[in-house]
Amino acid sequence: MPIPKLTLLFRVEPGCLGPDGKQHIEPFCTLAMQVFARLEPDRVTWQIVPRFDKHLEELEFHLVTRRLSEEQASQYLASTGCELSVLRERIDETLSMLVTRYMDSVG
């Protein structure tokens, strides 16, 4: 039986796309889903959505139907040979690259 993947819900702030970010955030999230799907595809399922409500956390972790704390998600990933801190760095690097590419394409 395959090991279930961790679902990582990642909320992206429209402001990262500049003053007109609200206009661009939906297509940006669609693009980001395609790119992020290639990060740890055997361990992580990505859900990338706009972060319109600042009360919601930037990252949420789920395993099947259960929400996990960051510590639980870290432990789960570690059991699969992946470190959450390394994954977070890759998220930041990938997001930065995507924002730059996206802004260059619309600018």
CSV table of C-alpha atoms in Angstrom, one decimal:
chain,number,residue,atom,x,y,z
A,1,MET,CA,0.0,0.0,0.0
A,2,PRO,CA,1.5,3.4,-1.0
A,3,ILE,CA,2.4,5.9,1.7
A,4,PRO,CA,-0.1,8.8,1.7
A,5,LYS,CA,1.3,12.1,0.5
A,6,LEU,CA,1.3,15.2,2.7
A,7,THR,CA,-1.0,17.8,1.3
A,8,LEU,CA,0.6,21.2,1.7
A,9,LEU,CA,-1.9,24.2,1.3
A,10,PHE,CA,0.2,27.2,0.5
A,11,ARG,CA,-1.4,30.6,0.5
A,12,VAL,CA,0.3,33.3,-1.6
A,13,GLU,CA,-0.1,37.0,-0.8
A,14,PRO,CA,-1.4,39.1,-3.7
A,15,GLY,CA,1.0,41.8,-2.6
A,16,CYS,CA,4.0,39.8,-3.7
A,17,LEU,CA,3.0,40.6,-7.2
A,18,GLY,CA,3.1,44.3,-6.7
A,19,PRO,CA,0.4,46.9,-6.3
A,20,ASP,CA,-1.8,45.2,-8.9
A,21,GLY,CA,-1.3,41.8,-7.3
A,22,LYS,CA,-5.0,41.2,-6.8
A,23,GLN,CA,-5.5,41.2,-10.6
A,24,HIS,CA,-2.7,38.7,-11.1
A,25,ILE,CA,-2.9,36.3,-8.1
A,26,GLU,CA,-5.4,33.8,-9.5
A,27,PRO,CA,-3.4,33.1,-12.8
A,28,PHE,CA,-0.2,33.2,-10.8
A,29,CYS,CA,-1.5,30.5,-8.4
A,30,THR,CA,-2.5,28.4,-11.4
A,31,LEU,CA,1.0,28.7,-12.8
A,32,ALA,CA,2.6,28.0,-9.4
A,33,MET,CA,0.6,24.8,-9.1
A,34,GLN,CA,2.2,23.5,-12.3
A,35,VAL,CA,5.7,24.3,-11.1
A,36,PHE,CA,5.3,23.2,-7.4
A,37,ALA,CA,3.8,19.9,-8.5
A,38,ARG,CA,7.4,19.0,-9.5
A,39,LEU,CA,8.7,19.6,-5.9
A,40,GLU,CA,8.7,16.3,-3.9
A,41,PRO,CA,6.0,14.7,-6.1
A,42,ASP,CA,6.3,11.4,-4.2
A,43,ARG,CA,5.8,13.0,-0.8
A,44,VAL,CA,3.7,16.2,-1.3
A,45,THR,CA,0.5,17.2,-3.0
A,46,TRP,CA,0.3,21.0,-3.4
A,47,GLN,CA,-2.7,23.3,-3.1
A,48,ILE,CA,-1.7,26.9,-4.0
A,49,VAL,CA,-4.3,29.5,-3.4
A,50,PRO,CA,-4.5,33.3,-2.9
A,51,ARG,CA,-4.1,34.5,0.7
A,52,PHE,CA,-6.9,37.1,0.9
A,53,ASP,CA,-7.5,36.5,4.6
A,54,LYS,CA,-4.4,37.4,6.6
A,55,HIS,CA,-5.8,35.6,9.6
A,56,LEU,CA,-5.2,32.3,7.8
A,57,GLU,CA,-1.8,30.7,8.0
A,58,GLU,CA,0.5,30.8,5.0
A,59,LEU,CA,1.1,27.1,5.2
A,60,GLU,CA,-1.3,24.3,6.3
A,61,PHE,CA,-0.5,20.7,6.4
A,62,HIS,CA,-3.0,17.8,5.9
A,63,LEU,CA,-2.6,14.0,5.8
A,64,VAL,CA,-5.6,12.4,4.3
A,65,THR,CA,-8.4,14.2,6.1
A,66,ARG,CA,-6.5,15.2,9.2
A,67,ARG,CA,-4.9,18.6,9.7
A,68,LEU,CA,-1.4,18.4,11.1
A,69,SER,CA,0.6,20.9,13.1
A,70,GLU,CA,3.9,22.0,11.6
A,71,GLU,CA,5.8,19.8,14.1
A,72,GLN,CA,3.7,16.7,13.0
A,73,ALA,CA,4.2,17.6,9.3
A,74,SER,CA,7.9,17.9,10.0
A,75,GLN,CA,8.0,14.5,11.7
A,76,TYR,CA,6.0,12.9,8.9
A,77,LEU,CA,8.2,14.3,6.2
A,78,ALA,CA,11.3,13.2,8.1
A,79,SER,CA,10.0,9.7,8.2
A,80,THR,CA,9.9,9.8,4.4
A,81,GLY,CA,13.5,11.2,4.1
A,82,CYS,CA,12.6,14.9,3.6
A,83,GLU,CA,13.3,17.7,5.9
A,84,LEU,CA,10.6,20.4,6.3
A,85,SER,CA,13.3,23.1,6.7
A,86,VAL,CA,14.8,22.2,3.4
A,87,LEU,CA,11.4,22.1,1.7
A,88,ARG,CA,10.6,25.5,3.1
A,89,GLU,CA,13.8,26.9,1.5
A,90,ARG,CA,12.9,25.3,-1.8
A,91,ILE,CA,9.4,26.9,-1.5
A,92,ASP,CA,10.9,30.3,-0.9
A,93,GLU,CA,13.4,30.0,-3.7
A,94,THR,CA,10.8,28.6,-6.2
A,95,LEU,CA,8.3,31.3,-5.2
A,96,SER,CA,10.8,34.1,-5.7
A,97,MET,CA,11.8,32.7,-9.1
A,98,LEU,CA,8.2,32.4,-10.1
A,99,VAL,CA,7.3,36.0,-9.0
A,100,THR,CA,10.3,37.3,-11.0
A,101,ARG,CA,9.3,35.4,-14.1
A,102,TYR,CA,5.7,36.3,-13.8
A,103,MET,CA,6.3,40.0,-13.3
A,104,ASP,CA,8.7,40.0,-16.3
A,105,SER,CA,6.1,38.3,-18.5
A,106,VAL,CA,3.3,40.8,-17.6
A,107,GLY,CA,5.5,43.9,-17.3
